[in-house]
Amino acid sequence: MDDMDRVQGVNEDFQEFALGLNRRTREPANYTGTECLDCEEEIPEDRRKAVPGCRRCISCQEEHELLSHWRTP
Ligand SMILES: [Zn+2]
């Protein structure tokens, strides 16, 4: 019983962690909106024309690439 309680606690911690991670990296495959996925600001039209299918504003994109760089071993 004690073991089960402990496992449950770990699961909840993990779920919270995974949810946070998911919020941070959510990336719909066919996203066609005009807002940045991270900060939800409108992506400038110039940038959307220059980078078709972009999903982030410039600063969030840079941060995202930095994060993916560190996440990839
Ligand atoms: Zn942004």
PDB file of C-alpha atoms and ligand atoms in Angstrom:
ATOM      1  CA  MET A   1       0.000   0.000   0.000  1.00  0.00           C
ATOM      2  CA  ASP A   2       2.792   2.382   0.908  1.00  0.00           C
ATOM      3  CA  ASP A   3       4.530   1.525  -2.336  1.00  0.00           C
ATOM      4  CA  MET A   4       1.396   2.281  -4.313  1.00  0.00           C
ATOM      5  CA  ASP A   5       1.099   5.663  -2.624  1.00  0.00           C
ATOM      6  CA  ARG A   6       4.641   6.446  -3.525  1.00  0.00           C
ATOM      7  CA  VAL A   7       4.164   5.441  -7.156  1.00  0.00           C
ATOM      8  CA  GLN A   8       1.041   7.572  -7.343  1.00  0.00           C
ATOM      9  CA  GLY A   9       2.946  10.582  -6.051  1.00  0.00           C
ATOM     10  CA  VAL A  10       5.704  10.115  -8.605  1.00  0.00           C
ATOM     11  CA  ASN A  11       3.152   9.806 -11.381  1.00  0.00           C
ATOM     12  CA  GLU A  12       1.523  13.075 -10.396  1.00  0.00           C
ATOM     13  CA  ASP A  13       4.874  14.815 -10.295  1.00  0.00           C
ATOM     14  CA  PHE A  14       5.737  13.434 -13.674  1.00  0.00           C
ATOM     15  CA  GLN A  15       2.397  14.405 -15.164  1.00  0.00           C
ATOM     16  CA  GLU A  16       2.862  17.955 -13.962  1.00  0.00           C
ATOM     17  CA  PHE A  17       6.353  17.999 -15.402  1.00  0.00           C
ATOM     18  CA  ALA A  18       5.202  16.551 -18.723  1.00  0.00           C
ATOM     19  CA  LEU A  19       2.330  19.011 -18.936  1.00  0.00           C
ATOM     20  CA  GLY A  20       4.703  21.905 -18.375  1.00  0.00           C
ATOM     21  CA  LEU A  21       7.056  20.556 -20.981  1.00  0.00           C
ATOM     22  CA  ASN A  22       4.198  20.067 -23.371  1.00  0.00           C
ATOM     23  CA  ARG A  23       2.997  23.630 -22.918  1.00  0.00           C
ATOM     24  CA  ARG A  24       6.498  24.793 -23.663  1.00  0.00           C
ATOM     25  CA  THR A  25       6.978  22.697 -26.784  1.00  0.00           C
ATOM     26  CA  ARG A  26       3.460  22.217 -28.136  1.00  0.00           C
ATOM     27  CA  GLU A  27       3.760  22.235 -31.872  1.00  0.00           C
ATOM     28  CA  PRO A  28       0.708  21.358 -33.905  1.00  0.00           C
ATOM     29  CA  ALA A  29       1.846  19.652 -37.102  1.00  0.00           C
ATOM     30  CA  ASN A  30      -0.386  21.681 -39.356  1.00  0.00           C
ATOM     31  CA  TYR A  31      -0.446  24.983 -37.534  1.00  0.00           C
ATOM     32  CA  THR A  32      -1.588  27.738 -39.845  1.00  0.00           C
ATOM     33  CA  GLY A  33      -2.254  30.512 -37.353  1.00  0.00           C
ATOM     34  CA  THR A  34      -0.529  33.841 -37.429  1.00  0.00           C
ATOM     35  CA  GLU A  35       0.330  33.967 -33.739  1.00  0.00           C
ATOM     36  CA  CYS A  36       3.545  32.860 -32.101  1.00  0.00           C
ATOM     37  CA  LEU A  37       3.099  29.500 -30.399  1.00  0.00           C
ATOM     38  CA  ASP A  38       5.131  30.600 -27.414  1.00  0.00           C
ATOM     39  CA  CYS A  39       4.182  34.179 -26.578  1.00  0.00           C
ATOM     40  CA  GLU A  40       0.956  34.293 -28.647  1.00  0.00           C
ATOM     41  CA  GLU A  41       1.916  37.598 -30.188  1.00  0.00           C
ATOM     42  CA  GLU A  42       1.048  38.151 -33.804  1.00  0.00           C
ATOM     43  CA  ILE A  43       3.975  37.142 -36.018  1.00  0.00           C
ATOM     44  CA  PRO A  44       4.821  40.054 -38.346  1.00  0.00           C
ATOM     45  CA  GLU A  45       3.567  39.470 -41.869  1.00  0.00           C
ATOM     46  CA  ASP A  46       7.043  40.104 -43.264  1.00  0.00           C
ATOM     47  CA  ARG A  47       8.412  37.251 -41.229  1.00  0.00           C
ATOM     48  CA  ARG A  48       5.581  34.930 -42.225  1.00  0.00           C
ATOM     49  CA  LYS A  49       6.267  35.712 -45.879  1.00  0.00           C
ATOM     50  CA  ALA A  50      10.007  35.278 -45.433  1.00  0.00           C
ATOM     51  CA  VAL A  51       9.629  32.031 -43.504  1.00  0.00           C
ATOM     52  CA  PRO A  52       6.540  30.190 -44.780  1.00  0.00           C
ATOM     53  CA  GLY A  53       5.012  28.021 -42.081  1.00  0.00           C
ATOM     54  CA  CYS A  54       6.876  29.683 -39.249  1.00  0.00           C
ATOM     55  CA  ARG A  55       5.165  29.280 -35.905  1.00  0.00           C
ATOM     56  CA  ARG A  56       7.094  31.611 -33.683  1.00  0.00           C
ATOM     57  CA  CYS A  57       8.192  35.202 -33.572  1.00  0.00           C
ATOM     58  CA  ILE A  58      11.883  35.798 -34.026  1.00  0.00           C
ATOM     59  CA  SER A  59      12.815  35.978 -30.360  1.00  0.00           C
ATOM     60  CA  CYS A  60      10.810  32.850 -29.436  1.00  0.00           C
ATOM     61  CA  GLN A  61      12.248  31.013 -32.424  1.00  0.00           C
ATOM     62  CA  GLU A  62      15.748  31.802 -31.269  1.00  0.00           C
ATOM     63  CA  GLU A  63      14.937  30.648 -27.766  1.00  0.00           C
ATOM     64  CA  HIS A  64      13.295  27.522 -29.132  1.00  0.00           C
ATOM     65  CA  GLU A  65      16.327  26.637 -31.219  1.00  0.00           C
ATOM     66  CA  LEU A  66      18.557  27.222 -28.240  1.00  0.00           C
ATOM     67  CA  LEU A  67      16.375  24.933 -26.124  1.00  0.00           C
ATOM     68  CA  SER A  68      16.253  22.190 -28.761  1.00  0.00           C
ATOM     69  CA  HIS A  69      19.985  22.459 -29.076  1.00  0.00           C
ATOM     70  CA  TRP A  70      20.444  21.837 -25.383  1.00  0.00           C
ATOM     71  CA  ARG A  71      17.787  19.131 -25.274  1.00  0.00           C
ATOM     72  CA  THR A  72      19.463  17.145 -28.046  1.00  0.00           C
ATOM     73  CA  PRO A  73      22.401  15.185 -26.691  1.00  0.00           C
TER      74      PRO A  73
HETATM   75 ZN    ZN B   1       6.930  34.717 -29.569  1.00  0.00          ZN
END
